[in-house]
Tab-separated table of C-alpha atoms in Angstrom:
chain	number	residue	atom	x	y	z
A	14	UNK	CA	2.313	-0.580	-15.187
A	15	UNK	CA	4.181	-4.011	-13.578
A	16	UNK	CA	2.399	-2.655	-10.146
A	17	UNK	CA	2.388	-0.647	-7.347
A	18	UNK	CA	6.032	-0.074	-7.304
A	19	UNK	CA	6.760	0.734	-11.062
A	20	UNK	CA	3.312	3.391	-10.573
A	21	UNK	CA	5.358	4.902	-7.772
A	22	UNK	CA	8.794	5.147	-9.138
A	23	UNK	CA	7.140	6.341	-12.412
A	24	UNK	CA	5.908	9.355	-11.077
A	25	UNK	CA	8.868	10.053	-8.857
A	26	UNK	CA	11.265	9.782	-12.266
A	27	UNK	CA	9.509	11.738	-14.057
A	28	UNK	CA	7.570	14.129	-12.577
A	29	UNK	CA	9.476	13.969	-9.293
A	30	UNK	CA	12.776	15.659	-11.062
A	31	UNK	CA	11.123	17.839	-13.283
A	32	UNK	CA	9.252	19.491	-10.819
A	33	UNK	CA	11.099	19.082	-6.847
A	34	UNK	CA	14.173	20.557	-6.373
A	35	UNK	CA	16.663	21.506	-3.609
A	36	UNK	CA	15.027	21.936	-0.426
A	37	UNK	CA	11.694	21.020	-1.374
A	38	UNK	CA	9.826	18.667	0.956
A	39	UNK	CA	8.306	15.410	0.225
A	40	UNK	CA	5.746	14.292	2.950
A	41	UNK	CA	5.304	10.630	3.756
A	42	UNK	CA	4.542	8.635	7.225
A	43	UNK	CA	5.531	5.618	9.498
A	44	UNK	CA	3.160	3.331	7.523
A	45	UNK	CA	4.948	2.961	4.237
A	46	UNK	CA	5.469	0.260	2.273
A	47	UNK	CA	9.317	0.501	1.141
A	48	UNK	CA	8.432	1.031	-2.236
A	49	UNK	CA	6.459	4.356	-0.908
A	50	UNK	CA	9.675	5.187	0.216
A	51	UNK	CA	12.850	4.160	-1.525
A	52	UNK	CA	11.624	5.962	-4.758
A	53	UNK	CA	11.273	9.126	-2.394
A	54	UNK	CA	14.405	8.343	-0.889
A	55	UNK	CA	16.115	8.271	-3.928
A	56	UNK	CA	14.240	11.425	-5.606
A	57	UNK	CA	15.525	13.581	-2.187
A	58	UNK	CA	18.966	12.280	-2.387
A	59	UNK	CA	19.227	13.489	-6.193
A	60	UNK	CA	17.556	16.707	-5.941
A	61	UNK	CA	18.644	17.784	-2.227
A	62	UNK	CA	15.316	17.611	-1.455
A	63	UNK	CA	13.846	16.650	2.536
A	64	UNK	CA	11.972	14.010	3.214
A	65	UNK	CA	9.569	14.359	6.256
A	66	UNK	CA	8.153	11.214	7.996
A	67	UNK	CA	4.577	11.907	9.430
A	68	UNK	CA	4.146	9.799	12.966
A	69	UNK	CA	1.475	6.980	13.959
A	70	UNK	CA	0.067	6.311	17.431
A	71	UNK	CA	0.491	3.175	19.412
A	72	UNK	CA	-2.452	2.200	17.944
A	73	UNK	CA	-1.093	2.444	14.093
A	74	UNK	CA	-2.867	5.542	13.515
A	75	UNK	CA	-1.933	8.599	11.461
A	76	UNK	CA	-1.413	11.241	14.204
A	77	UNK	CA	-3.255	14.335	11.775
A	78	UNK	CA	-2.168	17.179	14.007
A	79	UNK	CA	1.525	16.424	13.321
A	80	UNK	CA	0.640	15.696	9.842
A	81	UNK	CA	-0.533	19.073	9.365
A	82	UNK	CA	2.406	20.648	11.470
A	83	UNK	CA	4.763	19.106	8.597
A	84	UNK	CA	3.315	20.838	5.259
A	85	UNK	CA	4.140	23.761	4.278
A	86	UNK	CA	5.136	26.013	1.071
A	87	UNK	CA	8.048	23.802	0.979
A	88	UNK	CA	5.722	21.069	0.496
A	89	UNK	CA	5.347	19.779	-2.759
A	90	UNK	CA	4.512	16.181	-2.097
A	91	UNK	CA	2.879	13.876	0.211
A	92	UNK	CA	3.065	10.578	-0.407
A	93	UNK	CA	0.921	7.530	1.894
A	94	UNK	CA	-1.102	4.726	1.382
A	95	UNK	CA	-4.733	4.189	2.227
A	96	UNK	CA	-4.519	0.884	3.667
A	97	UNK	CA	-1.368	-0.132	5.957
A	98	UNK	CA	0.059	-3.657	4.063
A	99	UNK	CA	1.564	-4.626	7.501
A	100	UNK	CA	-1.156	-3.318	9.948
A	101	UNK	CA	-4.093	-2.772	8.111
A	102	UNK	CA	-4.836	0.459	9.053
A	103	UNK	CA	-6.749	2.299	7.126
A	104	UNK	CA	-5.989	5.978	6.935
A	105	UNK	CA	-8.314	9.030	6.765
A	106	UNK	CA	-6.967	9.500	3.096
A	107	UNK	CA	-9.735	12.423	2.773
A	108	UNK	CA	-8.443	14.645	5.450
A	109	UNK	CA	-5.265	14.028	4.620
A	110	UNK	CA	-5.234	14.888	0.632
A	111	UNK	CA	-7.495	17.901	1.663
A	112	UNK	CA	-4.772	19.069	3.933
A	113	UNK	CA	-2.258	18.617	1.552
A	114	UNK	CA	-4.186	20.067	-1.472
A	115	UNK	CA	-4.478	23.156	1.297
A	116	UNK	CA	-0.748	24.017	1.283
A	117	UNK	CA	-0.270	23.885	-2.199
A	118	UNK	CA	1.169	20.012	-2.352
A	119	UNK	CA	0.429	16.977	-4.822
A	120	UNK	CA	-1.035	13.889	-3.264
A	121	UNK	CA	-0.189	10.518	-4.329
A	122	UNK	CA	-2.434	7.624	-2.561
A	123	UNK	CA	-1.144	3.852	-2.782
A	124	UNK	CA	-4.060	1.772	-3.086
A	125	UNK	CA	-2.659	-1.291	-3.388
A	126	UNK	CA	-4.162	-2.688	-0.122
A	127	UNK	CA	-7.223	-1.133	-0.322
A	128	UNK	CA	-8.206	-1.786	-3.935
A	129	UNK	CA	-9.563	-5.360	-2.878
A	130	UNK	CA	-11.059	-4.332	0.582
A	131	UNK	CA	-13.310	-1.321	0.355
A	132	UNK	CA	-14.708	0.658	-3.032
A	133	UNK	CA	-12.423	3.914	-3.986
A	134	UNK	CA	-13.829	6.494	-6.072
A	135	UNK	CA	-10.434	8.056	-7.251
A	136	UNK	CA	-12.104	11.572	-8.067
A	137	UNK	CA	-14.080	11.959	-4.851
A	138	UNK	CA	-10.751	11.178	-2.868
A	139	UNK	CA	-9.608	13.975	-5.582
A	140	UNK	CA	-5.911	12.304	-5.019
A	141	UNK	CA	-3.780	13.478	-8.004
A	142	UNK	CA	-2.225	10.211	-8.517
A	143	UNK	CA	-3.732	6.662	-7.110
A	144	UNK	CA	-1.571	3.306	-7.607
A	145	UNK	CA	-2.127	-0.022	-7.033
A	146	UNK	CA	-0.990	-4.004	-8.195
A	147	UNK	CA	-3.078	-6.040	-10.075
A	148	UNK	CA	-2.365	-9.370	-8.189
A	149	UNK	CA	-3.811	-7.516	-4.679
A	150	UNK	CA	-7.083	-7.928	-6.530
A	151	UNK	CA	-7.361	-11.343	-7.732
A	152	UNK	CA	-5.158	-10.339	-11.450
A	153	UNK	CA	-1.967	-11.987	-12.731
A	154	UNK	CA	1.155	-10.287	-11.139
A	155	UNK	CA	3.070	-8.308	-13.390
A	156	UNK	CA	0.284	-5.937	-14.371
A	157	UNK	CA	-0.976	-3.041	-12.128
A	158	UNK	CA	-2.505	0.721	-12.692
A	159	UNK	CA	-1.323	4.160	-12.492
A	160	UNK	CA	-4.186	6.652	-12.458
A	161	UNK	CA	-3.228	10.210	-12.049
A	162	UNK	CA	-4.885	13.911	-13.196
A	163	UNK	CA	-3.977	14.437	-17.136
A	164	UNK	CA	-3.311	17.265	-16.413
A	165	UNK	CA	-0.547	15.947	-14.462
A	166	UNK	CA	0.306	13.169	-16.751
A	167	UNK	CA	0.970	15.742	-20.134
A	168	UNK	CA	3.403	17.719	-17.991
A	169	UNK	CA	5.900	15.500	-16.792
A	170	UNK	CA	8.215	14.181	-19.558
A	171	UNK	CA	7.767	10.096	-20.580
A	172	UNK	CA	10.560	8.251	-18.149
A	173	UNK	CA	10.924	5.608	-20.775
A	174	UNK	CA	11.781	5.932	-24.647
A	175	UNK	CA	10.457	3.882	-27.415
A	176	UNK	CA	8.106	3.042	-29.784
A	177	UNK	CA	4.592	3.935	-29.164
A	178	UNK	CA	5.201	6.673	-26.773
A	179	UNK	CA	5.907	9.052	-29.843
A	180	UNK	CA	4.203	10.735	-31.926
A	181	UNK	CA	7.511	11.837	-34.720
A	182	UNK	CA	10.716	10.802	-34.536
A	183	UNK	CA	13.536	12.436	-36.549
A	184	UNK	CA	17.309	11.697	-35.774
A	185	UNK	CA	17.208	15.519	-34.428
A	186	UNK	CA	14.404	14.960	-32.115
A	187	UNK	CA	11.196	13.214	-31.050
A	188	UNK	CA	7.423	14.274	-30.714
A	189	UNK	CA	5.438	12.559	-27.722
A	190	UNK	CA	2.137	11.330	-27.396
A	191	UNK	CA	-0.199	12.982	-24.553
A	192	UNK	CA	-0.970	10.598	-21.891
A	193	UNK	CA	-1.249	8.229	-21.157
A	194	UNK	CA	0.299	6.729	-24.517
A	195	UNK	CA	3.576	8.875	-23.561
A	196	UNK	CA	4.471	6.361	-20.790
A	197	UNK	CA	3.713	3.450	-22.808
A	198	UNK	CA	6.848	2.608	-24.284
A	199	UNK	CA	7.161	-0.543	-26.021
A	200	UNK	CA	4.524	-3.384	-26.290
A	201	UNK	CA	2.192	-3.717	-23.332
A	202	UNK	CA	1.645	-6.515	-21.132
A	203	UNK	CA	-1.887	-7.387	-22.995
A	204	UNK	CA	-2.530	-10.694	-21.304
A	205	UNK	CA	-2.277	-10.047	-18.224
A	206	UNK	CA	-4.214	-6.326	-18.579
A	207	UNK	CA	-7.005	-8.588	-20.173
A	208	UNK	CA	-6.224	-10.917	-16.765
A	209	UNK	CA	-6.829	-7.570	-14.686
A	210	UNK	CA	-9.982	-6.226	-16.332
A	211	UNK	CA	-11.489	-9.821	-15.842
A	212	UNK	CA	-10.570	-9.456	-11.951
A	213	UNK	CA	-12.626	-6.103	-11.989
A	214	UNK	CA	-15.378	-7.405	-13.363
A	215	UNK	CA	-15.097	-10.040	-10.847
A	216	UNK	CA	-15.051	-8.049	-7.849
A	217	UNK	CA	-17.253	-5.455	-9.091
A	218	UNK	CA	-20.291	-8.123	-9.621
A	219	UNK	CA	-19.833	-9.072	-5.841
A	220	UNK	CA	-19.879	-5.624	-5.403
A	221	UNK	CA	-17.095	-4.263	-2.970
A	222	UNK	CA	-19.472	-2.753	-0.842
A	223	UNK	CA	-20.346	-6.493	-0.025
A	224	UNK	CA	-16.854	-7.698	0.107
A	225	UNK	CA	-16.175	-4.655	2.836
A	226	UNK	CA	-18.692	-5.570	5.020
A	227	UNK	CA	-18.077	-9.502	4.406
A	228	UNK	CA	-14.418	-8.593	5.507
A	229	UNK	CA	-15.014	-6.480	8.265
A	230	UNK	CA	-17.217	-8.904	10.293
A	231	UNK	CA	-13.874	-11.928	9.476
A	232	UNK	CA	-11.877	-9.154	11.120
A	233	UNK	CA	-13.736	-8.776	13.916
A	234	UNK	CA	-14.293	-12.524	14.654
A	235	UNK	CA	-10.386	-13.152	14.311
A	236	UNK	CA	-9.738	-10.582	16.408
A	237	UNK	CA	-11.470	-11.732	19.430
A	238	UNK	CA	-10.251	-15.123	18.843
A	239	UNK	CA	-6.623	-14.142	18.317
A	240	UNK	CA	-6.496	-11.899	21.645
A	241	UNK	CA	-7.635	-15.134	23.805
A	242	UNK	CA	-3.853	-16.996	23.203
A	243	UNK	CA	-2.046	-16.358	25.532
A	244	UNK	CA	1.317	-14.575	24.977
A	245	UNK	CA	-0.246	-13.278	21.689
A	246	UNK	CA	0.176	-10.114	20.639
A	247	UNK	CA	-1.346	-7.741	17.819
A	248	UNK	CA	0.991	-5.150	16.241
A	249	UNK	CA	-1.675	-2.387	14.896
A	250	UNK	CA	-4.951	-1.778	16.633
A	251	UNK	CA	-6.571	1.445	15.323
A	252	UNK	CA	-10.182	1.720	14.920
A	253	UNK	CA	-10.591	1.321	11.745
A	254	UNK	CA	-8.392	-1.535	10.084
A	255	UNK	CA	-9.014	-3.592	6.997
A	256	UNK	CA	-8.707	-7.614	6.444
A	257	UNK	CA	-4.944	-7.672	7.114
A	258	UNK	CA	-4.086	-8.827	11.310
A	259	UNK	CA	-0.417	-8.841	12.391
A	260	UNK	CA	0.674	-10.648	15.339
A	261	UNK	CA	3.860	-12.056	17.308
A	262	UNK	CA	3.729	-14.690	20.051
A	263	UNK	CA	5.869	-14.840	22.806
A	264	UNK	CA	8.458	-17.483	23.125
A	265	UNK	CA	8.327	-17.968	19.028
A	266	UNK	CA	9.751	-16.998	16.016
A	267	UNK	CA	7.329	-15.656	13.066
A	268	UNK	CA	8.873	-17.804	10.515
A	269	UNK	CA	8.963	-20.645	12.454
A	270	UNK	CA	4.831	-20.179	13.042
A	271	UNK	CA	4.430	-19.351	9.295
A	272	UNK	CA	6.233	-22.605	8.437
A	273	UNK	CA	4.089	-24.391	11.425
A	274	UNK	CA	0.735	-23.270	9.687
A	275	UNK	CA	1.950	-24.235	6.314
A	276	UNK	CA	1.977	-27.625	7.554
A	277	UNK	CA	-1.289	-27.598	8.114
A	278	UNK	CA	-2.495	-25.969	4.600
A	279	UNK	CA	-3.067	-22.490	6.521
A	280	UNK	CA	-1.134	-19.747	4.046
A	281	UNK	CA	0.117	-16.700	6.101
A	282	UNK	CA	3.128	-14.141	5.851
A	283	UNK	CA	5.897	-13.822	7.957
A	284	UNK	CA	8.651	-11.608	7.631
A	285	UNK	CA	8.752	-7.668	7.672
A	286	UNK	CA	6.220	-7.028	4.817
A	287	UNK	CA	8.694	-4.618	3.021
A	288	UNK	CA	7.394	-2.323	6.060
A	289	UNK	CA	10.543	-2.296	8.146
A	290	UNK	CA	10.077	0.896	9.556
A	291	UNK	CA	6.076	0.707	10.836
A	292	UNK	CA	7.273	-2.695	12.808
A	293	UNK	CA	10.093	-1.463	14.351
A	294	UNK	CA	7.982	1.353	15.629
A	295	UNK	CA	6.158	-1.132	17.382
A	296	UNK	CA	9.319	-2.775	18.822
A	297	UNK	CA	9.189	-5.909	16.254
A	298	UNK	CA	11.268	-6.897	13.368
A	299	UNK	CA	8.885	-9.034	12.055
A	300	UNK	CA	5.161	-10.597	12.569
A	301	UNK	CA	3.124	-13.363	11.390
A	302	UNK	CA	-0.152	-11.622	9.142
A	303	UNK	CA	-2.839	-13.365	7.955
A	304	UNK	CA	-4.814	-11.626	5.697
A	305	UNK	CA	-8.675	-11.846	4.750
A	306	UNK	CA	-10.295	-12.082	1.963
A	307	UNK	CA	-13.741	-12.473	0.261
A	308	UNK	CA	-13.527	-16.712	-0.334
A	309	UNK	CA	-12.450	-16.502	3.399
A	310	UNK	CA	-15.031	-18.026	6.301
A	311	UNK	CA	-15.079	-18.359	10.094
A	312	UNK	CA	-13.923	-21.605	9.970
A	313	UNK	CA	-10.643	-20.820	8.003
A	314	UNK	CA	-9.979	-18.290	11.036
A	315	UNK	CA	-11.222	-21.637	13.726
A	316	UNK	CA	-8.651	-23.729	11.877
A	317	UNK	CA	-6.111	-20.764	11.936
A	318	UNK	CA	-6.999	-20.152	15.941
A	319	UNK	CA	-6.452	-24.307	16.769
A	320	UNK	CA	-3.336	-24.071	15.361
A	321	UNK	CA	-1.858	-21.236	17.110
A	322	UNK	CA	-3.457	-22.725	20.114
A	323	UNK	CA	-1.207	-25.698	19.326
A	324	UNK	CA	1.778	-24.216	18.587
A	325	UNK	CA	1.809	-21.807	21.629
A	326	UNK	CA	2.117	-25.012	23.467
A	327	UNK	CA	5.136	-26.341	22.393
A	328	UNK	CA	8.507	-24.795	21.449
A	329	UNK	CA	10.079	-24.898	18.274
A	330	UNK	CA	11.252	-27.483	16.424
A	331	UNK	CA	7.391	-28.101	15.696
């Protein structure tokens, strides 16, 4: 897999139209990335298939009650991510996949914003399909991971032809491999899946366990700092969040503060996050997010807090 994305769409190509059809229902929520939801999008729009939206609270929060209120036998999907990319929220992906698993539904759980903050044991979550990007864990882009049941895997039909994928070809038909060789059309991208297995090792003898706990005390120390500016805001407060803070500030525009703080060798995001629809719940079309990280230290977040301290006293041009 490229990533996330191509993980997503994967499974929504192929076993998405061999096994949803008209008037099934596909179960995702507010805190999507949009490639957790165009490929849905798409699949619905093809097959006549519904796609349901399952609601946050103001707090960025997975509301479970109306989660559960949305599957039924018509469910035969559900779709979210364990870690918000634009809030960091991180969802009770147990409860959830239990729930869904409950009314008869597959479960696929994005991971790409949790693979770097927390440990994930795949077949204790007992999601049949987990995703997530290579580069959100210290890899080379281009190279990411599509785990899934095999189950699963040998019943949905390869989405791409080609060499290695087969296992006979005649000009009357082809044989194909069982997974997951059947998706793996064409050469593979072997430095960079070298690159990726490196940055597993990596992370793995820090132990995430570590890097969780490392994290979470960052998060709490620029959280207090960040809610002393005045006229600052944070978009996505639930209880349990990972390294990932989004903020506005009144008076300001986010890409003028994440061009301010690149000035002074501070690296944030600001746009929409591909999360258009989670921000506009919250009233904003866009936020600033700086997001944590092991090599990260309270004085990164002091420099980071100086600087918004400066630039909430002037107005823009900078």
């Amino acid at each position: 897999m490229r990533g996330a994305t191509e993980a997503i769409n994967l499974v929504a190509q192929s076993w998405g139209r061999q096994f949803i059809g008209k008037d099934d229902e596909i179960v995702i929520t507010w805190l999507e990335h949009h490639a957790n939801i165009v490929p849905w999008q798409q699949l619905a729009n093809e097959k006549g298939a519904r796609l349901r939206i399952a609601p946050v609270d103001d707090s960025g929060q997975i509301l479970l009650d109306e989660y559960t209120k949305l599957l039924g036998s018509k469910t035969k999907l559900v779709s979210f991510p364990q870690v918000s990319n634009a809030l960091g929220t991180i969802t009770p992906a147990r409860q959830i996949i239990e729930a869904a698993h409950a009314a008869g539904a597959k479960v696929l759980l994005d991971g790409a914003q949790s693979v770097s903050h927390m440990p994930v044991n795949v077949q204790d979550l007992n999601a049949d399909w987990f995703v997530f990007s290579g580069h959100k864990i210290f890899a080379p882009t281009g190279i990411g991971v599509l785990y899934g049941k095999e189950a699963l895997l040998n019943e949905a039909p390869p989405w791409q032809g080609g060499g290695s994928m087969i296992s006979d070809v005649t000009f009357e038909r082809s044989l194909y491999q069982s997974a997951p060789a059947r998706f793996e059309a064409g050469t593979g991208n072997i430095a960079d899946a070298v690159g990726l297995g490196a940055a597993l090792d990596y992370v793995s003898k820090i132990g995430l366990q570590r890097i969780e706990e490392y994290e979470h005390q960052l998060l709490i120390y620029a959280t207090k700092l960040l809610n002393d500016i005045p006229g600052l805001r944070i978009i996505g407060t639930a209880p349990e969040k990972a390294g990932v803070i989004s903020f506005v500030l009144d008076g300001h525009k986010t890409e003028d503060i994440g061009t301010a703080l690149n000035r002074e060798g501070i690296a944030v995001r600001a746009g929409h996050h591909c999360a258009q629809p989670i921000l506009r719940r919250f009233g904003v079309e866009s936020t600033v997010r700086p997001s944590l990280a092991l090599y990260n230290t309270c004085e990164d977040i002091d420099r980071l807090i100086a600087a918004l301290g400066r630039i909430a006293t002037y107005r823009v041009p900078y």
